[in-house]
Coordinates of C-alpha atoms in Angstrom, one line a residue:
Chain A
D356 CA 3.5 15.5 1.3
S357 CA 2.6 12.5 3.5
G358 CA 5.2 13.4 6.2
V359 CA 7.0 10.1 5.7
T360 CA 10.5 10.4 4.4
Q361 CA 12.5 7.7 2.7
T362 CA 16.1 7.9 1.7
P363 CA 17.6 7.4 -0.7
K364 CA 15.1 7.8 -3.6
H365 CA 17.1 5.7 -6.0
L366 CA 19.8 3.1 -5.4
I367 CA 21.8 1.1 -7.9
T368 CA 23.9 -1.7 -6.7
A369 CA 25.5 -5.0 -7.8
T370 CA 24.4 -8.5 -7.1
G371 CA 25.8 -9.9 -3.8
Q372 CA 26.0 -6.5 -2.2
R373 CA 24.2 -5.1 0.9
V374 CA 22.1 -1.9 1.2
T375 CA 20.3 -0.1 3.9
L376 CA 17.0 1.8 3.2
R377 CA 16.0 4.4 5.7
C378 CA 12.5 5.7 6.8
S379 CA 11.5 8.5 9.0
P380 CA 7.8 8.2 10.0
R381 CA 5.3 11.0 10.5
S382 CA 5.8 12.9 13.7
G383 CA 4.1 11.0 16.5
D384 CA 3.5 7.7 14.6
L385 CA 4.8 4.7 16.5
S386 CA 4.1 2.1 13.8
V387 CA 6.3 1.6 10.7
Y388 CA 5.5 -0.8 7.9
W389 CA 7.7 -1.9 5.0
Y390 CA 6.3 -3.0 1.6
Q391 CA 7.9 -4.2 -1.6
Q392 CA 6.4 -3.3 -5.0
S393 CA 7.5 -5.4 -7.9
L394 CA 6.1 -6.1 -11.3
D395 CA 5.6 -9.8 -10.7
Q396 CA 4.6 -9.8 -7.0
G397 CA 2.7 -6.5 -6.8
L398 CA 2.6 -4.8 -3.4
Q399 CA 3.7 -7.1 -0.6
F400 CA 3.8 -6.5 3.1
L401 CA 7.3 -7.2 4.5
I402 CA 7.4 -6.3 8.2
Q403 CA 5.9 -4.0 10.8
Y404 CA 7.5 -2.4 13.9
Y405 CA 5.7 -0.7 16.7
N406 CA 7.6 1.5 19.1
G407 CA 10.8 -0.4 18.5
E408 CA 9.4 -3.9 18.7
E409 CA 8.7 -6.2 15.7
R410 CA 4.9 -6.5 15.5
A411 CA 4.1 -8.5 12.4
K412 CA 6.0 -10.3 9.7
G413 CA 5.0 -10.9 6.1
N414 CA 6.8 -12.3 3.1
I415 CA 10.2 -11.1 4.1
L416 CA 13.2 -13.1 3.0
E417 CA 15.8 -14.2 5.5
R418 CA 18.3 -12.1 3.6
F419 CA 16.3 -9.0 4.7
S420 CA 16.1 -7.5 8.1
A421 CA 14.7 -4.4 9.7
Q422 CA 14.8 -2.5 12.9
Q423 CA 13.2 0.6 14.5
F424 CA 15.3 2.8 16.6
P425 CA 14.5 4.8 19.8
D426 CA 13.8 7.9 17.7
L427 CA 11.3 5.8 15.7
H428 CA 13.1 5.9 12.4
S429 CA 13.4 2.5 10.7
E430 CA 15.9 0.8 8.5
L431 CA 15.5 -2.0 6.1
N432 CA 18.6 -4.0 5.4
L433 CA 18.9 -6.1 2.3
S434 CA 21.9 -8.4 1.9
S435 CA 23.3 -10.8 -0.7
L436 CA 21.2 -9.0 -3.3
E437 CA 19.9 -10.8 -6.3
L438 CA 18.5 -9.4 -9.6
G439 CA 15.0 -10.3 -8.4
D440 CA 15.3 -7.9 -5.4
S441 CA 15.0 -5.0 -7.8
A442 CA 11.8 -3.3 -6.8
L443 CA 10.2 -0.2 -5.2
Y444 CA 10.4 -0.3 -1.4
F445 CA 7.8 1.7 0.5
C446 CA 7.7 2.6 4.1
A447 CA 4.4 3.6 5.7
S448 CA 3.6 4.9 9.2
S449 CA 0.5 5.1 11.3
S450 CA -0.6 5.9 14.8
F451 CA -2.0 2.4 15.0
T452 CA -3.2 1.7 18.5
G453 CA -5.2 -1.5 18.0
T454 CA -7.8 -0.4 15.5
A455 CA -7.3 0.4 11.8
T456 CA -6.0 3.9 11.2
E457 CA -4.8 5.4 8.0
A458 CA -1.3 4.4 6.9
F459 CA 0.7 7.2 5.3
F460 CA 3.2 6.1 2.7
G461 CA 6.6 7.6 1.7
Q462 CA 7.6 8.1 -1.9
G463 CA 9.6 4.9 -1.9
T464 CA 13.2 3.8 -2.6
R465 CA 13.7 2.4 -6.1
L466 CA 16.3 -0.3 -5.8
T467 CA 18.0 -1.6 -9.0
V468 CA 20.3 -4.6 -8.7
V469 CA 22.6 -5.1 -11.7
Chain B
A1149 CA -5.3 -15.9 5.3
Q1150 CA -6.5 -13.0 3.2
S1151 CA -6.5 -12.3 -0.6
V1152 CA -7.6 -9.4 -2.7
T1153 CA -8.6 -9.7 -6.3
Q1154 CA -9.0 -6.6 -8.5
L1155 CA -10.9 -7.9 -11.5
D1156 CA -9.6 -5.5 -14.1
S1157 CA -5.9 -4.8 -14.6
Q1158 CA -6.6 -1.9 -17.0
V1159 CA -9.6 0.3 -17.4
P1160 CA -9.6 2.8 -20.2
V1161 CA -12.4 5.4 -20.1
F1162 CA -13.2 8.8 -21.7
E1163 CA -13.2 12.0 -19.7
E1164 CA -16.5 12.8 -17.9
A1165 CA -17.7 9.2 -18.2
P1166 CA -18.5 7.1 -15.1
V1167 CA -16.1 4.4 -13.9
E1168 CA -16.2 1.4 -11.6
L1169 CA -13.1 -0.4 -10.4
R1170 CA -14.0 -3.8 -9.0
C1171 CA -12.5 -5.5 -5.9
N1172 CA -13.3 -8.8 -4.3
Y1173 CA -11.7 -10.1 -1.2
S1174 CA -11.4 -13.4 0.7
S1175 CA -10.7 -13.6 4.4
S1176 CA -11.2 -16.0 7.3
V1177 CA -11.4 -13.1 9.7
S1178 CA -13.1 -9.7 9.7
V1179 CA -11.2 -7.0 7.8
Y1180 CA -11.2 -3.3 7.2
L1181 CA -11.2 -2.2 3.6
F1182 CA -9.3 0.5 1.8
W1183 CA -8.7 2.0 -1.6
Y1184 CA -5.4 3.7 -2.3
V1185 CA -4.2 5.6 -5.4
Q1186 CA -0.7 5.8 -6.8
Y1187 CA 0.2 8.5 -9.2
P1188 CA 3.3 8.0 -11.4
N1189 CA 6.5 8.1 -9.4
Q1190 CA 4.7 8.8 -6.2
G1191 CA 3.8 6.9 -3.0
L1192 CA 0.3 5.6 -2.2
Q1193 CA -2.4 8.0 -1.0
L1194 CA -5.6 6.9 0.8
L1195 CA -8.8 7.5 -1.2
L1196 CA -11.3 6.0 1.3
K1197 CA -11.8 3.4 3.9
Y1198 CA -14.5 1.2 5.4
L1199 CA -14.2 0.4 9.0
S1200 CA -17.9 -0.1 10.1
G1201 CA -21.3 1.5 9.8
S1202 CA -22.8 2.7 6.5
T1203 CA -21.7 0.5 3.6
L1204 CA -21.5 3.4 1.2
V1205 CA -18.2 5.3 1.9
K1206 CA -17.3 8.6 0.3
G1207 CA -13.6 9.5 -0.2
I1208 CA -11.5 12.3 -1.7
N1209 CA -11.6 13.5 -5.3
G1210 CA -15.3 12.5 -5.7
F1211 CA -14.7 8.8 -5.3
E1212 CA -17.0 6.5 -3.4
A1213 CA -17.1 2.7 -2.7
E1214 CA -19.7 0.3 -1.5
F1215 CA -19.0 -2.6 0.9
N1216 CA -21.1 -5.7 0.1
K1217 CA -20.5 -8.3 2.8
S1218 CA -22.4 -11.1 1.2
Q1219 CA -20.5 -10.7 -2.0
T1220 CA -17.2 -9.8 -0.3
S1221 CA -16.8 -6.9 -2.6
F1222 CA -15.7 -3.3 -2.3
H1223 CA -16.1 -1.7 -5.7
L1224 CA -14.8 1.9 -6.3
R1225 CA -16.9 4.3 -8.3
K1226 CA -16.8 7.8 -9.7
P1227 CA -19.7 9.4 -11.6
S1228 CA -17.5 11.5 -13.9
V1229 CA -13.7 11.1 -14.3
H1230 CA -11.1 13.7 -15.1
I1231 CA -7.8 13.4 -17.0
S1232 CA -6.1 13.9 -13.6
D1233 CA -7.7 10.7 -12.3
T1234 CA -5.3 8.7 -14.5
A1235 CA -3.3 6.6 -12.0
E1236 CA -3.0 3.1 -10.5
Y1237 CA -5.7 2.2 -7.9
F1238 CA -5.2 -0.4 -5.2
C1239 CA -7.8 -2.2 -3.1
A1240 CA -6.5 -3.5 0.2
V1241 CA -7.7 -5.2 3.3
S1242 CA -6.4 -5.1 6.9
P1243 CA -7.4 -7.9 9.2
Y1244 CA -8.8 -7.0 12.6
N1245 CA -6.3 -7.2 15.4
Q1246 CA -3.3 -7.9 13.3
G1247 CA -1.3 -4.7 13.6
G1248 CA -2.7 -2.7 10.7
K1249 CA -0.8 -4.5 7.9
L1250 CA -2.3 -4.1 4.5
I1251 CA -2.9 -6.9 1.9
F1252 CA -3.1 -5.4 -1.5
G1253 CA -4.7 -6.4 -4.8
Q1254 CA -2.7 -6.3 -8.0
G1255 CA -3.9 -2.9 -8.9
T1256 CA -6.0 -1.4 -11.6
E1257 CA -4.6 1.1 -14.1
L1258 CA -7.2 3.7 -14.8
S1259 CA -6.5 5.6 -18.0
V1260 CA -8.7 8.6 -18.7
K1261 CA -8.7 9.8 -22.3
P1262 CA -9.8 13.1 -23.6

Protein backbone atom coordinates (compact mmCIF):
# COMPACT_ATOMS: atom_id res chain seq x y z
CA ASP A 1 0.00 0.00 0.00
CA SER A 2 1.57 3.27 -1.17
CA GLY A 3 -0.57 5.43 1.09
CA VAL A 4 -2.04 7.30 -1.90
CA THR A 5 -5.77 6.77 -2.30
CA GLN A 6 -7.65 7.32 -5.52
CA THR A 7 -11.41 7.15 -5.99
CA PRO A 8 -13.27 5.82 -7.79
CA LYS A 9 -11.32 2.79 -9.04
CA HIS A 10 -13.48 2.46 -12.14
CA LEU A 11 -15.67 4.94 -13.97
CA ILE A 12 -17.79 4.43 -17.06
CA THR A 13 -19.41 7.44 -18.63
CA ALA A 14 -20.74 8.70 -21.94
CA THR A 15 -19.15 11.07 -24.41
CA GLY A 16 -19.77 14.72 -23.63
CA GLN A 17 -20.05 14.14 -19.90
CA ARG A 18 -17.94 15.52 -17.06
CA VAL A 19 -16.25 13.50 -14.30
CA THR A 20 -14.18 14.22 -11.22
CA LEU A 21 -11.35 11.99 -10.05
CA ARG A 22 -10.18 12.29 -6.48
CA CYS A 23 -6.78 11.74 -4.89
CA SER A 24 -5.71 11.72 -1.26
CA PRO A 25 -1.91 11.96 -0.96
CA ARG A 26 0.26 10.25 1.61
CA SER A 27 0.17 11.87 5.00
CA GLY A 28 2.54 14.84 5.04
CA ASP A 29 3.15 14.97 1.27
CA LEU A 30 2.59 18.44 -0.10
CA SER A 31 3.06 17.65 -3.78
CA VAL A 32 0.49 15.88 -5.97
CA TYR A 33 1.00 14.82 -9.57
CA TRP A 34 -1.51 13.56 -12.12
CA TYR A 35 -0.57 11.18 -14.92
CA GLN A 36 -2.54 9.61 -17.76
CA GLN A 37 -1.73 6.11 -19.00
CA SER A 38 -3.15 5.09 -22.37
CA LEU A 39 -2.19 2.47 -24.92
CA ASP A 40 -1.23 4.96 -27.60
CA GLN A 41 0.37 7.72 -25.50
CA GLY A 42 1.89 5.69 -22.67
CA LEU A 43 2.38 7.41 -19.31
CA GLN A 44 2.07 11.18 -19.64
CA PHE A 45 2.51 13.82 -16.98
CA LEU A 46 -0.52 16.07 -16.78
CA ILE A 47 -0.11 18.52 -13.92
CA GLN A 48 1.48 19.07 -10.51
CA TYR A 49 0.24 20.90 -7.44
CA TYR A 50 2.37 21.85 -4.48
CA ASN A 51 0.68 22.96 -1.26
CA GLY A 52 -2.37 24.20 -3.12
CA GLU A 53 -0.57 25.99 -5.93
CA GLU A 54 -0.12 24.79 -9.50
CA ARG A 55 3.58 24.02 -9.90
CA ALA A 56 4.04 22.44 -13.32
CA LYS A 57 1.93 21.65 -16.33
CA GLY A 58 2.41 18.91 -18.88
CA ASN A 59 0.30 17.61 -21.72
CA ILE A 60 -3.00 18.51 -20.14
CA LEU A 61 -5.92 19.32 -22.42
CA GLU A 62 -7.88 22.52 -21.93
CA ARG A 63 -10.95 20.37 -21.20
CA PHE A 64 -9.13 19.06 -18.14
CA SER A 65 -8.47 20.96 -14.93
CA ALA A 66 -7.24 20.17 -11.46
CA GLN A 67 -7.01 21.70 -8.04
CA GLN A 68 -5.54 20.93 -4.64
CA PHE A 69 -7.54 21.77 -1.57
CA PRO A 70 -6.36 23.05 1.84
CA ASP A 71 -6.45 19.51 3.24
CA LEU A 72 -4.05 18.61 0.35
CA HIS A 73 -6.38 16.25 -1.46
CA SER A 74 -6.62 16.86 -5.17
CA GLU A 75 -9.26 16.53 -7.84
CA LEU A 76 -8.88 16.14 -11.58
CA ASN A 77 -11.87 17.34 -13.56
CA LEU A 78 -12.41 16.01 -17.08
CA SER A 79 -15.13 17.62 -19.18
CA SER A 80 -16.65 17.22 -22.65
CA LEU A 81 -15.32 13.69 -22.59
CA GLU A 82 -14.29 11.97 -25.81
CA LEU A 83 -13.68 8.31 -26.55
CA GLY A 84 -9.95 9.04 -26.65
CA ASP A 85 -9.99 10.14 -23.02
CA SER A 86 -10.46 6.52 -21.96
CA ALA A 87 -7.35 5.74 -19.95
CA LEU A 88 -5.93 4.94 -16.54
CA TYR A 89 -5.41 8.11 -14.51
CA PHE A 90 -2.79 7.97 -11.76
CA CYS A 91 -2.19 10.30 -8.91
CA ALA A 92 1.19 10.37 -7.20
CA SER A 93 2.42 12.28 -4.18
CA SER A 94 5.82 13.21 -2.81
CA SER A 95 7.38 15.34 -0.13
CA PHE A 96 9.18 17.23 -2.90
CA THR A 97 11.12 20.14 -1.46
CA GLY A 98 13.35 21.09 -4.38
CA THR A 99 15.33 17.91 -4.96
CA ALA A 100 14.11 14.65 -6.36
CA THR A 101 12.34 12.42 -3.91
CA GLU A 102 10.37 9.27 -4.47
CA ALA A 103 6.88 9.70 -5.87
CA PHE A 104 4.32 7.25 -4.49
CA PHE A 105 1.57 6.23 -6.88
CA GLY A 106 -2.04 5.38 -6.22
CA GLN A 107 -3.70 2.41 -7.89
CA GLY A 108 -5.34 4.59 -10.49
CA THR A 109 -8.81 5.34 -11.76
CA ARG A 110 -9.76 3.50 -14.93
CA LEU A 111 -11.97 5.77 -17.02
CA THR A 112 -13.97 4.30 -19.85
CA VAL A 113 -15.82 6.70 -22.14
CA VAL A 114 -18.55 5.04 -24.24
CA ALA B 1 12.86 18.93 -23.43
CA GLN B 2 13.37 15.37 -22.31
CA SER B 3 12.61 12.01 -23.86
CA VAL B 4 13.06 8.44 -22.73
CA THR B 5 13.43 5.46 -25.03
CA GLN B 6 13.04 1.92 -23.81
CA LEU B 7 14.61 -0.14 -26.51
CA ASP B 8 12.56 -3.30 -26.06
CA SER B 9 8.78 -3.33 -25.77
CA GLN B 10 8.72 -7.01 -24.74
CA VAL B 11 11.37 -9.21 -23.18
CA PRO B 12 10.60 -12.90 -22.72
CA VAL B 13 13.02 -14.80 -20.50
CA PHE B 14 13.17 -18.12 -18.71
CA GLU B 15 13.11 -18.34 -14.93
CA GLU B 16 16.54 -18.04 -13.25
CA ALA B 17 18.07 -16.48 -16.38
CA PRO B 18 19.66 -13.01 -16.27
CA VAL B 19 17.84 -10.07 -17.82
CA GLU B 20 18.68 -6.57 -18.97
CA LEU B 21 16.07 -3.94 -19.79
CA ARG B 22 17.52 -1.09 -21.78
CA CYS B 23 16.79 2.60 -21.36
CA ASN B 24 18.27 5.61 -23.13
CA TYR B 25 17.34 9.19 -22.48
CA SER B 26 17.78 12.60 -24.01
CA SER B 27 17.76 15.86 -22.09
CA SER B 28 19.06 19.40 -22.45
CA VAL B 29 19.32 19.68 -18.64
CA SER B 30 20.56 17.40 -15.90
CA VAL B 31 18.11 14.76 -14.77
CA TYR B 32 17.51 12.25 -12.04
CA LEU B 33 16.82 8.70 -13.23
CA PHE B 34 14.29 6.13 -12.05
CA TRP B 35 12.96 2.67 -12.75
CA TYR B 36 9.39 1.84 -11.76
CA VAL B 37 7.53 -1.49 -11.94
CA GLN B 38 3.83 -1.95 -12.60
CA TYR B 39 2.20 -5.25 -11.73
CA PRO B 40 -1.15 -6.06 -13.39
CA ASN B 41 -4.00 -3.86 -12.16
CA GLN B 42 -1.74 -1.98 -9.79
CA GLY B 43 -0.03 1.37 -9.53
CA LEU B 44 3.66 2.02 -10.08
CA GLN B 45 6.25 1.08 -7.49
CA LEU B 46 9.75 2.49 -7.36
CA LEU B 47 12.49 -0.08 -8.03
CA LEU B 48 15.50 2.20 -7.80
CA LYS B 49 16.74 5.71 -8.49
CA TYR B 50 19.93 7.50 -9.42
CA LEU B 51 20.39 10.96 -7.97
CA SER B 52 24.19 11.31 -7.78
CA GLY B 53 27.31 9.47 -6.68
CA SER B 54 28.05 5.86 -7.57
CA THR B 55 26.81 5.02 -11.03
CA LEU B 56 25.77 1.51 -9.97
CA VAL B 57 22.49 1.65 -8.09
CA LYS B 58 20.90 -1.24 -6.23
CA GLY B 59 17.17 -1.46 -5.78
CA ILE B 60 14.50 -3.72 -4.41
CA ASN B 61 13.88 -7.34 -5.43
CA GLY B 62 17.51 -7.87 -6.51
CA PHE B 63 17.45 -5.33 -9.35
CA GLU B 64 20.29 -2.96 -10.13
CA ALA B 65 20.95 -0.32 -12.76
CA GLU B 66 23.99 1.44 -14.10
CA PHE B 67 24.03 5.09 -15.11
CA ASN B 68 26.25 5.84 -18.09
CA LYS B 69 26.45 9.57 -18.68
CA SER B 70 28.41 9.43 -21.92
CA GLN B 71 25.90 7.04 -23.46
CA THR B 72 22.92 8.63 -21.70
CA SER B 73 21.74 5.21 -20.64
CA PHE B 74 20.30 3.69 -17.48
CA HIS B 75 19.92 -0.04 -18.08
CA LEU B 76 18.20 -2.26 -15.54
CA ARG B 77 19.58 -5.72 -14.73
CA LYS B 78 18.82 -8.73 -12.60
CA PRO B 79 21.14 -11.76 -12.48
CA SER B 80 18.37 -14.31 -11.97
CA VAL B 81 14.68 -13.63 -12.53
CA HIS B 82 11.65 -15.22 -10.92
CA ILE B 83 8.15 -15.82 -12.21
CA SER B 84 7.01 -13.07 -9.83
CA ASP B 85 9.12 -10.51 -11.75
CA THR B 86 6.64 -10.68 -14.62
CA ALA B 87 5.42 -7.09 -14.93
CA GLU B 88 5.79 -3.90 -16.93
CA TYR B 89 8.90 -1.85 -16.22
CA PHE B 90 9.17 1.88 -16.82
CA CYS B 91 12.27 4.00 -17.06
CA ALA B 92 11.76 7.66 -16.17
CA VAL B 93 13.70 10.89 -15.84
CA SER B 94 13.01 13.91 -13.70
CA PRO B 95 14.68 17.19 -14.69
CA TYR B 96 16.52 19.12 -12.02
CA ASN B 97 14.58 21.98 -10.50
CA GLN B 98 11.34 21.29 -12.36
CA GLY B 99 9.16 20.19 -9.50
CA GLY B 100 9.78 16.47 -9.55
CA LYS B 101 7.64 15.58 -12.57
CA LEU B 102 8.50 12.30 -14.27
CA ILE B 103 8.91 11.72 -18.00
CA PHE B 104 8.40 8.05 -18.73
CA GLY B 105 9.50 5.69 -21.45
CA GLN B 106 6.94 3.50 -23.22
CA GLY B 107 7.55 0.57 -20.93
CA THR B 108 9.04 -2.90 -21.29
CA GLU B 109 6.89 -5.93 -20.65
CA LEU B 110 8.99 -8.57 -18.91
CA SER B 111 7.55 -12.05 -19.21
CA VAL B 112 9.26 -14.76 -17.15
CA LYS B 113 8.51 -18.30 -18.26
CA PRO B 114 9.03 -21.45 -16.21
